[in-house]
JSON list of C-alpha atoms in Angstrom, two decimals:
[
{"chain": "A", "resi": 1, "resn": "GLU", "atom": "CA", "xyz": [54.20, 5.78, 87.43]},
{"chain": "A", "resi": 2, "resn": "THR", "atom": "CA", "xyz": [57.92, 5.30, 87.32]},
{"chain": "A", "resi": 3, "resn": "GLY", "atom": "CA", "xyz": [60.39, 4.23, 84.69]},
{"chain": "A", "resi": 4, "resn": "VAL", "atom": "CA", "xyz": [59.15, 3.28, 81.25]},
{"chain": "A", "resi": 5, "resn": "THR", "atom": "CA", "xyz": [55.57, 2.14, 80.78]},
{"chain": "A", "resi": 6, "resn": "GLN", "atom": "CA", "xyz": [53.98, 0.54, 77.74]},
{"chain": "A", "resi": 7, "resn": "THR", "atom": "CA", "xyz": [50.33, 0.00, 76.82]},
{"chain": "A", "resi": 8, "resn": "PRO", "atom": "CA", "xyz": [48.73, -2.28, 75.99]},
{"chain": "A", "resi": 9, "resn": "ARG", "atom": "CA", "xyz": [50.70, -5.19, 77.38]},
{"chain": "A", "resi": 10, "resn": "HIS", "atom": "CA", "xyz": [49.02, -7.64, 75.01]},
{"chain": "A", "resi": 11, "resn": "LEU", "atom": "CA", "xyz": [47.43, -7.02, 71.62]},
{"chain": "A", "resi": 12, "resn": "VAL", "atom": "CA", "xyz": [45.79, -9.35, 69.15]},
{"chain": "A", "resi": 13, "resn": "MET", "atom": "CA", "xyz": [44.91, -7.90, 65.78]},
{"chain": "A", "resi": 14, "resn": "GLY", "atom": "CA", "xyz": [43.85, -8.99, 62.36]},
{"chain": "A", "resi": 15, "resn": "MET", "atom": "CA", "xyz": [45.84, -8.21, 59.27]},
{"chain": "A", "resi": 16, "resn": "THR", "atom": "CA", "xyz": [43.45, -5.44, 58.22]},
{"chain": "A", "resi": 17, "resn": "ASN", "atom": "CA", "xyz": [43.26, -3.69, 61.60]},
{"chain": "A", "resi": 18, "resn": "LYS", "atom": "CA", "xyz": [44.89, -0.43, 62.63]},
{"chain": "A", "resi": 19, "resn": "LYS", "atom": "CA", "xyz": [46.20, -0.17, 66.17]},
{"chain": "A", "resi": 20, "resn": "SER", "atom": "CA", "xyz": [48.77, 1.84, 68.12]},
{"chain": "A", "resi": 21, "resn": "LEU", "atom": "CA", "xyz": [51.29, 1.00, 70.80]},
{"chain": "A", "resi": 22, "resn": "LYS", "atom": "CA", "xyz": [52.09, 3.62, 73.41]},
{"chain": "A", "resi": 23, "resn": "CYS", "atom": "CA", "xyz": [55.24, 4.18, 75.42]},
{"chain": "A", "resi": 24, "resn": "GLU", "atom": "CA", "xyz": [55.78, 6.76, 78.15]},
{"chain": "A", "resi": 25, "resn": "GLN", "atom": "CA", "xyz": [58.96, 7.48, 80.08]},
{"chain": "A", "resi": 26, "resn": "HIS", "atom": "CA", "xyz": [59.07, 9.24, 83.46]},
{"chain": "A", "resi": 27, "resn": "LEU", "atom": "CA", "xyz": [62.86, 9.53, 83.68]},
{"chain": "A", "resi": 28, "resn": "GLY", "atom": "CA", "xyz": [63.51, 12.93, 82.11]},
{"chain": "A", "resi": 29, "resn": "HIS", "atom": "CA", "xyz": [65.26, 11.33, 79.13]},
{"chain": "A", "resi": 30, "resn": "ASN", "atom": "CA", "xyz": [65.54, 12.85, 75.68]},
{"chain": "A", "resi": 31, "resn": "ALA", "atom": "CA", "xyz": [65.96, 9.76, 73.50]},
{"chain": "A", "resi": 32, "resn": "MET", "atom": "CA", "xyz": [63.45, 6.97, 72.88]},
{"chain": "A", "resi": 33, "resn": "TYR", "atom": "CA", "xyz": [63.67, 3.68, 70.99]},
{"chain": "A", "resi": 34, "resn": "TRP", "atom": "CA", "xyz": [61.48, 0.95, 69.53]},
{"chain": "A", "resi": 35, "resn": "TYR", "atom": "CA", "xyz": [62.85, -2.60, 69.42]},
{"chain": "A", "resi": 36, "resn": "LYS", "atom": "CA", "xyz": [61.33, -5.80, 68.05]},
{"chain": "A", "resi": 37, "resn": "GLN", "atom": "CA", "xyz": [62.03, -9.03, 69.93]},
{"chain": "A", "resi": 38, "resn": "SER", "atom": "CA", "xyz": [61.27, -12.25, 68.07]},
{"chain": "A", "resi": 39, "resn": "ALA", "atom": "CA", "xyz": [61.95, -15.73, 69.40]},
{"chain": "A", "resi": 40, "resn": "LYS", "atom": "CA", "xyz": [65.53, -16.95, 68.84]},
{"chain": "A", "resi": 41, "resn": "LYS", "atom": "CA", "xyz": [66.58, -13.71, 67.15]},
{"chain": "A", "resi": 42, "resn": "PRO", "atom": "CA", "xyz": [68.56, -10.76, 68.48]},
{"chain": "A", "resi": 43, "resn": "LEU", "atom": "CA", "xyz": [66.66, -7.67, 69.51]},
{"chain": "A", "resi": 44, "resn": "GLU", "atom": "CA", "xyz": [66.19, -5.56, 66.41]},
{"chain": "A", "resi": 45, "resn": "LEU", "atom": "CA", "xyz": [66.41, -1.80, 66.74]},
{"chain": "A", "resi": 46, "resn": "MET", "atom": "CA", "xyz": [63.56, -0.31, 64.71]},
{"chain": "A", "resi": 47, "resn": "PHE", "atom": "CA", "xyz": [63.50, 3.43, 65.36]},
{"chain": "A", "resi": 48, "resn": "VAL", "atom": "CA", "xyz": [65.41, 6.01, 67.40]},
{"chain": "A", "resi": 49, "resn": "TYR", "atom": "CA", "xyz": [64.22, 9.46, 68.36]},
{"chain": "A", "resi": 50, "resn": "ASN", "atom": "CA", "xyz": [66.58, 12.04, 69.84]},
{"chain": "A", "resi": 51, "resn": "PHE", "atom": "CA", "xyz": [65.02, 15.26, 71.07]},
{"chain": "A", "resi": 52, "resn": "LYS", "atom": "CA", "xyz": [61.79, 14.26, 69.27]},
{"chain": "A", "resi": 53, "resn": "GLU", "atom": "CA", "xyz": [63.55, 13.92, 65.92]},
{"chain": "A", "resi": 54, "resn": "GLN", "atom": "CA", "xyz": [63.79, 10.54, 64.23]},
{"chain": "A", "resi": 55, "resn": "THR", "atom": "CA", "xyz": [67.47, 9.72, 63.79]},
{"chain": "A", "resi": 56, "resn": "GLU", "atom": "CA", "xyz": [67.28, 6.03, 62.94]},
{"chain": "A", "resi": 57, "resn": "ASN", "atom": "CA", "xyz": [65.02, 3.87, 60.81]},
{"chain": "A", "resi": 58, "resn": "ASN", "atom": "CA", "xyz": [66.47, 0.42, 60.35]},
{"chain": "A", "resi": 59, "resn": "SER", "atom": "CA", "xyz": [64.74, -0.41, 57.07]},
{"chain": "A", "resi": 60, "resn": "VAL", "atom": "CA", "xyz": [61.45, -0.96, 58.86]},
{"chain": "A", "resi": 61, "resn": "PRO", "atom": "CA", "xyz": [58.44, -1.64, 56.58]},
{"chain": "A", "resi": 62, "resn": "SER", "atom": "CA", "xyz": [56.08, 1.29, 56.17]},
{"chain": "A", "resi": 63, "resn": "ARG", "atom": "CA", "xyz": [53.27, -0.65, 57.87]},
{"chain": "A", "resi": 64, "resn": "PHE", "atom": "CA", "xyz": [55.04, 0.46, 61.08]},
{"chain": "A", "resi": 65, "resn": "SER", "atom": "CA", "xyz": [54.79, 4.20, 61.62]},
{"chain": "A", "resi": 66, "resn": "PRO", "atom": "CA", "xyz": [56.40, 5.82, 64.68]},
{"chain": "A", "resi": 67, "resn": "GLU", "atom": "CA", "xyz": [55.38, 9.09, 66.27]},
{"chain": "A", "resi": 68, "resn": "CYS", "atom": "CA", "xyz": [57.14, 11.06, 68.99]},
{"chain": "A", "resi": 69, "resn": "PRO", "atom": "CA", "xyz": [55.06, 14.11, 69.97]},
{"chain": "A", "resi": 70, "resn": "ASN", "atom": "CA", "xyz": [57.35, 15.03, 72.88]},
{"chain": "A", "resi": 71, "resn": "SER", "atom": "CA", "xyz": [60.37, 13.60, 74.65]},
{"chain": "A", "resi": 72, "resn": "SER", "atom": "CA", "xyz": [58.20, 11.64, 77.11]},
{"chain": "A", "resi": 73, "resn": "HIS", "atom": "CA", "xyz": [55.89, 9.83, 74.68]},
{"chain": "A", "resi": 74, "resn": "LEU", "atom": "CA", "xyz": [56.46, 7.46, 71.80]},
{"chain": "A", "resi": 75, "resn": "PHE", "atom": "CA", "xyz": [53.88, 5.70, 69.66]},
{"chain": "A", "resi": 76, "resn": "LEU", "atom": "CA", "xyz": [54.07, 2.93, 67.11]},
{"chain": "A", "resi": 77, "resn": "HIS", "atom": "CA", "xyz": [51.14, 2.96, 64.70]},
{"chain": "A", "resi": 78, "resn": "LEU", "atom": "CA", "xyz": [50.38, -0.38, 63.08]},
{"chain": "A", "resi": 79, "resn": "HIS", "atom": "CA", "xyz": [48.37, -1.10, 59.94]},
{"chain": "A", "resi": 80, "resn": "THR", "atom": "CA", "xyz": [47.97, -4.04, 57.55]},
{"chain": "A", "resi": 81, "resn": "LEU", "atom": "CA", "xyz": [50.45, -6.14, 59.50]},
{"chain": "A", "resi": 82, "resn": "GLN", "atom": "CA", "xyz": [51.58, -9.64, 58.59]},
{"chain": "A", "resi": 83, "resn": "PRO", "atom": "CA", "xyz": [51.67, -12.73, 60.83]},
{"chain": "A", "resi": 84, "resn": "GLU", "atom": "CA", "xyz": [55.48, -12.54, 60.87]},
{"chain": "A", "resi": 85, "resn": "ASP", "atom": "CA", "xyz": [55.16, -9.20, 62.65]},
{"chain": "A", "resi": 86, "resn": "SER", "atom": "CA", "xyz": [53.99, -11.06, 65.75]},
{"chain": "A", "resi": 87, "resn": "ALA", "atom": "CA", "xyz": [56.61, -10.36, 68.43]},
{"chain": "A", "resi": 88, "resn": "LEU", "atom": "CA", "xyz": [57.34, -8.51, 71.65]},
{"chain": "A", "resi": 89, "resn": "TYR", "atom": "CA", "xyz": [57.76, -4.79, 70.98]},
{"chain": "A", "resi": 90, "resn": "LEU", "atom": "CA", "xyz": [59.98, -3.08, 73.50]},
{"chain": "A", "resi": 91, "resn": "CYS", "atom": "CA", "xyz": [60.30, 0.61, 74.12]},
{"chain": "A", "resi": 92, "resn": "ALA", "atom": "CA", "xyz": [63.38, 2.11, 75.76]},
{"chain": "A", "resi": 93, "resn": "SER", "atom": "CA", "xyz": [64.60, 5.55, 76.73]},
{"chain": "A", "resi": 94, "resn": "SER", "atom": "CA", "xyz": [67.91, 7.15, 77.63]},
{"chain": "A", "resi": 95, "resn": "LEU", "atom": "CA", "xyz": [69.73, 10.40, 77.84]},
{"chain": "A", "resi": 96, "resn": "TYR", "atom": "CA", "xyz": [71.38, 11.18, 74.54]},
{"chain": "A", "resi": 97, "resn": "ARG", "atom": "CA", "xyz": [74.88, 12.53, 74.11]},
{"chain": "A", "resi": 98, "resn": "ASP", "atom": "CA", "xyz": [76.59, 11.87, 70.80]},
{"chain": "A", "resi": 99, "resn": "ILE", "atom": "CA", "xyz": [80.04, 11.09, 72.17]},
{"chain": "A", "resi": 100, "resn": "SER", "atom": "CA", "xyz": [79.29, 8.93, 75.13]},
{"chain": "A", "resi": 101, "resn": "TYR", "atom": "CA", "xyz": [77.09, 6.03, 76.05]},
{"chain": "A", "resi": 102, "resn": "ASN", "atom": "CA", "xyz": [74.08, 6.38, 78.29]},
{"chain": "A", "resi": 103, "resn": "GLU", "atom": "CA", "xyz": [72.13, 3.47, 79.71]},
{"chain": "A", "resi": 104, "resn": "GLN", "atom": "CA", "xyz": [68.86, 2.55, 78.04]},
{"chain": "A", "resi": 105, "resn": "PHE", "atom": "CA", "xyz": [65.94, 1.77, 80.30]},
{"chain": "A", "resi": 106, "resn": "PHE", "atom": "CA", "xyz": [63.38, -0.65, 78.91]},
{"chain": "A", "resi": 107, "resn": "GLY", "atom": "CA", "xyz": [59.64, -0.93, 79.31]},
{"chain": "A", "resi": 108, "resn": "PRO", "atom": "CA", "xyz": [57.90, -4.29, 79.86]},
{"chain": "A", "resi": 109, "resn": "GLY", "atom": "CA", "xyz": [56.91, -4.60, 76.22]},
{"chain": "A", "resi": 110, "resn": "THR", "atom": "CA", "xyz": [53.73, -5.18, 74.24]},
{"chain": "A", "resi": 111, "resn": "ARG", "atom": "CA", "xyz": [53.15, -8.77, 73.12]},
{"chain": "A", "resi": 112, "resn": "LEU", "atom": "CA", "xyz": [51.64, -8.46, 69.64]},
{"chain": "A", "resi": 113, "resn": "THR", "atom": "CA", "xyz": [49.90, -11.30, 67.86]},
{"chain": "A", "resi": 114, "resn": "VAL", "atom": "CA", "xyz": [48.80, -10.83, 64.25]},
{"chain": "A", "resi": 115, "resn": "LEU", "atom": "CA", "xyz": [46.19, -13.29, 63.04]},
{"chain": "B", "resi": 1, "resn": "ALA", "atom": "CA", "xyz": [79.85, -3.22, 61.90]},
{"chain": "B", "resi": 2, "resn": "GLN", "atom": "CA", "xyz": [79.93, -4.91, 65.26]},
{"chain": "B", "resi": 3, "resn": "SER", "atom": "CA", "xyz": [78.31, -8.22, 66.17]},
{"chain": "B", "resi": 4, "resn": "VAL", "atom": "CA", "xyz": [77.69, -10.36, 69.24]},
{"chain": "B", "resi": 5, "resn": "THR", "atom": "CA", "xyz": [77.65, -14.14, 69.53]},
{"chain": "B", "resi": 6, "resn": "GLN", "atom": "CA", "xyz": [76.09, -16.04, 72.38]},
{"chain": "B", "resi": 7, "resn": "LEU", "atom": "CA", "xyz": [76.82, -19.64, 71.56]},
{"chain": "B", "resi": 8, "resn": "ASP", "atom": "CA", "xyz": [74.69, -21.19, 74.30]},
{"chain": "B", "resi": 9, "resn": "SER", "atom": "CA", "xyz": [70.97, -20.80, 73.74]},
{"chain": "B", "resi": 10, "resn": "GLN", "atom": "CA", "xyz": [70.15, -22.64, 76.96]},
{"chain": "B", "resi": 11, "resn": "VAL", "atom": "CA", "xyz": [72.15, -23.31, 80.12]},
{"chain": "B", "resi": 12, "resn": "PRO", "atom": "CA", "xyz": [70.65, -25.58, 82.78]},
{"chain": "B", "resi": 13, "resn": "VAL", "atom": "CA", "xyz": [72.29, -25.48, 86.20]},
{"chain": "B", "resi": 14, "resn": "PHE", "atom": "CA", "xyz": [71.46, -26.65, 89.70]},
{"chain": "B", "resi": 15, "resn": "GLU", "atom": "CA", "xyz": [70.83, -24.16, 92.47]},
{"chain": "B", "resi": 16, "resn": "GLU", "atom": "CA", "xyz": [73.97, -23.02, 94.34]},
{"chain": "B", "resi": 17, "resn": "ALA", "atom": "CA", "xyz": [76.21, -24.18, 91.48]},
{"chain": "B", "resi": 18, "resn": "PRO", "atom": "CA", "xyz": [78.42, -21.71, 89.59]},
{"chain": "B", "resi": 19, "resn": "VAL", "atom": "CA", "xyz": [77.50, -20.61, 86.11]},
{"chain": "B", "resi": 20, "resn": "GLU", "atom": "CA", "xyz": [79.21, -18.95, 83.15]},
{"chain": "B", "resi": 21, "resn": "LEU", "atom": "CA", "xyz": [77.33, -17.50, 80.18]},
{"chain": "B", "resi": 22, "resn": "ARG", "atom": "CA", "xyz": [79.53, -16.90, 77.18]},
{"chain": "B", "resi": 23, "resn": "CYS", "atom": "CA", "xyz": [79.62, -13.83, 74.97]},
{"chain": "B", "resi": 24, "resn": "ASN", "atom": "CA", "xyz": [82.00, -13.06, 72.13]},
{"chain": "B", "resi": 25, "resn": "TYR", "atom": "CA", "xyz": [81.96, -9.90, 70.09]},
{"chain": "B", "resi": 26, "resn": "SER", "atom": "CA", "xyz": [83.39, -8.67, 66.83]},
{"chain": "B", "resi": 27, "resn": "SER", "atom": "CA", "xyz": [84.35, -5.07, 66.15]},
{"chain": "B", "resi": 28, "resn": "SER", "atom": "CA", "xyz": [87.11, -3.19, 64.37]},
{"chain": "B", "resi": 29, "resn": "VAL", "atom": "CA", "xyz": [86.97, -0.32, 66.86]},
{"chain": "B", "resi": 30, "resn": "SER", "atom": "CA", "xyz": [86.79, 0.10, 70.63]},
{"chain": "B", "resi": 31, "resn": "VAL", "atom": "CA", "xyz": [83.57, -1.06, 72.24]},
{"chain": "B", "resi": 32, "resn": "TYR", "atom": "CA", "xyz": [81.44, -0.83, 75.31]},
{"chain": "B", "resi": 33, "resn": "LEU", "atom": "CA", "xyz": [79.91, -4.12, 76.49]},
{"chain": "B", "resi": 34, "resn": "PHE", "atom": "CA", "xyz": [76.79, -4.94, 78.46]},
{"chain": "B", "resi": 35, "resn": "TRP", "atom": "CA", "xyz": [74.80, -7.75, 79.94]},
{"chain": "B", "resi": 36, "resn": "TYR", "atom": "CA", "xyz": [71.04, -7.42, 80.29]},
{"chain": "B", "resi": 37, "resn": "VAL", "atom": "CA", "xyz": [68.60, -9.76, 82.02]},
{"chain": "B", "resi": 38, "resn": "GLN", "atom": "CA", "xyz": [64.98, -10.34, 81.03]},
{"chain": "B", "resi": 39, "resn": "TYR", "atom": "CA", "xyz": [62.64, -12.03, 83.48]},
{"chain": "B", "resi": 40, "resn": "PRO", "atom": "CA", "xyz": [59.41, -13.58, 82.14]},
{"chain": "B", "resi": 41, "resn": "ASN", "atom": "CA", "xyz": [56.92, -10.98, 80.92]},
{"chain": "B", "resi": 42, "resn": "GLN", "atom": "CA", "xyz": [59.26, -8.12, 81.65]},
{"chain": "B", "resi": 43, "resn": "GLY", "atom": "CA", "xyz": [61.53, -5.78, 79.74]},
{"chain": "B", "resi": 44, "resn": "LEU", "atom": "CA", "xyz": [65.32, -5.81, 79.83]},
{"chain": "B", "resi": 45, "resn": "GLN", "atom": "CA", "xyz": [67.24, -4.73, 82.91]},
{"chain": "B", "resi": 46, "resn": "LEU", "atom": "CA", "xyz": [70.93, -3.81, 82.88]},
{"chain": "B", "resi": 47, "resn": "LEU", "atom": "CA", "xyz": [73.04, -6.26, 84.91]},
{"chain": "B", "resi": 48, "resn": "LEU", "atom": "CA", "xyz": [76.44, -4.70, 84.34]},
{"chain": "B", "resi": 49, "resn": "LYS", "atom": "CA", "xyz": [78.52, -2.79, 81.83]},
{"chain": "B", "resi": 50, "resn": "TYR", "atom": "CA", "xyz": [82.10, -2.36, 80.76]},
{"chain": "B", "resi": 51, "resn": "LEU", "atom": "CA", "xyz": [83.01, 1.12, 79.58]},
{"chain": "B", "resi": 52, "resn": "SER", "atom": "CA", "xyz": [86.67, 1.44, 80.58]},
{"chain": "B", "resi": 53, "resn": "GLY", "atom": "CA", "xyz": [89.06, 0.75, 83.44]},
{"chain": "B", "resi": 54, "resn": "SER", "atom": "CA", "xyz": [89.17, -2.54, 85.30]},
{"chain": "B", "resi": 55, "resn": "THR", "atom": "CA", "xyz": [88.39, -5.50, 83.09]},
{"chain": "B", "resi": 56, "resn": "LEU", "atom": "CA", "xyz": [86.51, -7.25, 85.90]},
{"chain": "B", "resi": 57, "resn": "VAL", "atom": "CA", "xyz": [83.10, -5.69, 86.24]},
{"chain": "B", "resi": 58, "resn": "LYS", "atom": "CA", "xyz": [80.69, -6.37, 89.08]},
{"chain": "B", "resi": 59, "resn": "GLY", "atom": "CA", "xyz": [76.97, -5.97, 88.62]},
{"chain": "B", "resi": 60, "resn": "ILE", "atom": "CA", "xyz": [73.72, -6.49, 90.43]},
{"chain": "B", "resi": 61, "resn": "ASN", "atom": "CA", "xyz": [72.51, -9.75, 91.97]},
{"chain": "B", "resi": 62, "resn": "GLY", "atom": "CA", "xyz": [76.05, -11.08, 92.47]},
{"chain": "B", "resi": 63, "resn": "PHE", "atom": "CA", "xyz": [76.95, -11.28, 88.78]},
{"chain": "B", "resi": 64, "resn": "GLU", "atom": "CA", "xyz": [80.29, -10.28, 87.35]},
{"chain": "B", "resi": 65, "resn": "ALA", "atom": "CA", "xyz": [81.90, -10.28, 83.92]},
{"chain": "B", "resi": 66, "resn": "GLU", "atom": "CA", "xyz": [85.41, -10.04, 82.59]},
{"chain": "B", "resi": 67, "resn": "PHE", "atom": "CA", "xyz": [86.38, -8.12, 79.49]},
{"chain": "B", "resi": 68, "resn": "ASN", "atom": "CA", "xyz": [89.07, -9.96, 77.54]},
{"chain": "B", "resi": 69, "resn": "LYS", "atom": "CA", "xyz": [90.21, -7.86, 74.60]},
{"chain": "B", "resi": 70, "resn": "SER", "atom": "CA", "xyz": [92.58, -10.45, 73.15]},
{"chain": "B", "resi": 71, "resn": "GLN", "atom": "CA", "xyz": [89.85, -13.08, 73.08]},
{"chain": "B", "resi": 72, "resn": "THR", "atom": "CA", "xyz": [87.10, -10.55, 72.26]},
{"chain": "B", "resi": 73, "resn": "SER", "atom": "CA", "xyz": [85.00, -12.01, 75.03]},
{"chain": "B", "resi": 74, "resn": "PHE", "atom": "CA", "xyz": [82.82, -10.72, 77.85]},
{"chain": "B", "resi": 75, "resn": "HIS", "atom": "CA", "xyz": [81.65, -13.80, 79.74]},
{"chain": "B", "resi": 76, "resn": "LEU", "atom": "CA", "xyz": [79.15, -13.48, 82.59]},
{"chain": "B", "resi": 77, "resn": "ARG", "atom": "CA", "xyz": [79.68, -15.43, 85.81]},
{"chain": "B", "resi": 78, "resn": "LYS", "atom": "CA", "xyz": [78.02, -16.06, 89.13]},
{"chain": "B", "resi": 79, "resn": "PRO", "atom": "CA", "xyz": [79.62, -18.27, 91.79]},
{"chain": "B", "resi": 80, "resn": "SER", "atom": "CA", "xyz": [76.34, -19.58, 93.21]},
{"chain": "B", "resi": 81, "resn": "VAL", "atom": "CA", "xyz": [73.01, -19.26, 91.41]},
{"chain": "B", "resi": 82, "resn": "HIS", "atom": "CA", "xyz": [69.55, -19.07, 92.88]},
{"chain": "B", "resi": 83, "resn": "ILE", "atom": "CA", "xyz": [66.19, -20.15, 91.50]},
{"chain": "B", "resi": 84, "resn": "SER", "atom": "CA", "xyz": [65.33, -16.48, 91.05]},
{"chain": "B", "resi": 85, "resn": "ASP", "atom": "CA", "xyz": [68.17, -16.14, 88.50]},
{"chain": "B", "resi": 86, "resn": "THR", "atom": "CA", "xyz": [66.12, -18.12, 86.00]},
{"chain": "B", "resi": 87, "resn": "ALA", "atom": "CA", "xyz": [65.75, -15.69, 83.11]},
{"chain": "B", "resi": 88, "resn": "GLU", "atom": "CA", "xyz": [67.07, -14.84, 79.67]},
{"chain": "B", "resi": 89, "resn": "TYR", "atom": "CA", "xyz": [70.40, -13.06, 79.49]},
{"chain": "B", "resi": 90, "resn": "PHE", "atom": "CA", "xyz": [71.49, -10.84, 76.62]},
{"chain": "B", "resi": 91, "resn": "CYS", "atom": "CA", "xyz": [74.95, -9.62, 75.79]},
{"chain": "B", "resi": 92, "resn": "ALA", "atom": "CA", "xyz": [75.16, -6.33, 73.88]},
{"chain": "B", "resi": 93, "resn": "VAL", "atom": "CA", "xyz": [77.82, -4.10, 72.36]},
{"chain": "B", "resi": 94, "resn": "THR", "atom": "CA", "xyz": [78.13, -0.57, 71.13]},
{"chain": "B", "resi": 95, "resn": "ILE", "atom": "CA", "xyz": [81.11, 1.19, 69.63]},
{"chain": "B", "resi": 96, "resn": "THR", "atom": "CA", "xyz": [82.70, 3.99, 71.61]},
{"chain": "B", "resi": 97, "resn": "GLY", "atom": "CA", "xyz": [81.48, 7.32, 70.33]},
{"chain": "B", "resi": 98, "resn": "GLY", "atom": "CA", "xyz": [78.61, 5.59, 68.61]},
{"chain": "B", "resi": 99, "resn": "GLY", "atom": "CA", "xyz": [75.85, 7.16, 70.62]},
{"chain": "B", "resi": 100, "resn": "ASN", "atom": "CA", "xyz": [73.39, 4.68, 72.03]},
{"chain": "B", "resi": 101, "resn": "LYS", "atom": "CA", "xyz": [73.04, 2.11, 69.24]},
{"chain": "B", "resi": 102, "resn": "LEU", "atom": "CA", "xyz": [73.21, -1.30, 70.86]},
{"chain": "B", "resi": 103, "resn": "THR", "atom": "CA", "xyz": [73.76, -4.57, 69.01]},
{"chain": "B", "resi": 104, "resn": "PHE", "atom": "CA", "xyz": [72.38, -7.55, 70.91]},
{"chain": "B", "resi": 105, "resn": "GLY", "atom": "CA", "xyz": [73.14, -11.26, 70.90]},
{"chain": "B", "resi": 106, "resn": "THR", "atom": "CA", "xyz": [70.43, -13.89, 70.55]},
{"chain": "B", "resi": 107, "resn": "GLY", "atom": "CA", "xyz": [70.25, -14.48, 74.28]},
{"chain": "B", "resi": 108, "resn": "THR", "atom": "CA", "xyz": [70.95, -17.37, 76.68]},
{"chain": "B", "resi": 109, "resn": "GLN", "atom": "CA", "xyz": [68.14, -18.92, 78.68]},
{"chain": "B", "resi": 110, "resn": "LEU", "atom": "CA", "xyz": [69.44, -19.73, 82.16]},
{"chain": "B", "resi": 111, "resn": "LYS", "atom": "CA", "xyz": [67.34, -22.34, 83.91]},
{"chain": "B", "resi": 112, "resn": "VAL", "atom": "CA", "xyz": [68.14, -22.95, 87.56]},
{"chain": "B", "resi": 113, "resn": "GLU", "atom": "CA", "xyz": [66.87, -26.24, 88.94]},
{"chain": "B", "resi": 114, "resn": "LEU", "atom": "CA", "xyz": [66.53, -27.52, 92.50]}
]
């Protein structure tokens, strides 16, 4: 595997289900990100992890729970979601240095549908 | 806070014609600017970036963009498009020294027709 992979690619869940999205990066990066992409809206940054520590939570509802066990893996645990949470969830990774920009590499995304 | 505006949600163009996708940004401090492309059922791929230096930036697949500080713009251009350029294009900005926090525009769907 190369780059950033995400599983599953598609997920349909009911509002009472619990599911998890997985992201894995094979690039030796130390920062990982979750984005939400909804139709006709800008990509929304949800969470940022630098060196396995969460450094950003953009007022995301608690029904989304991230987990970063190591610098190569990132999870997004989902429970009691709402239909408006249906979207494409993108994972990205990068090197992290506070004073300079480093390119983010994106995975293919998980298309989530909440019924 | 910075923001990005992509005024054109859709741009139809015939194959081999030139195209320009517009991007304007707003920021009170210095910025880095980016264009990403998203093909159907795929994640985002970096086309090009402006960090410093020459204001004309060349990227992959024959695309280029020009940073215009006075007009706060970073328009993307290609002199001759191909069917395979059909995709969604996102402009993004981050402030210099701001780590890796990107702010994205709403995207422009480029549709290349025969």
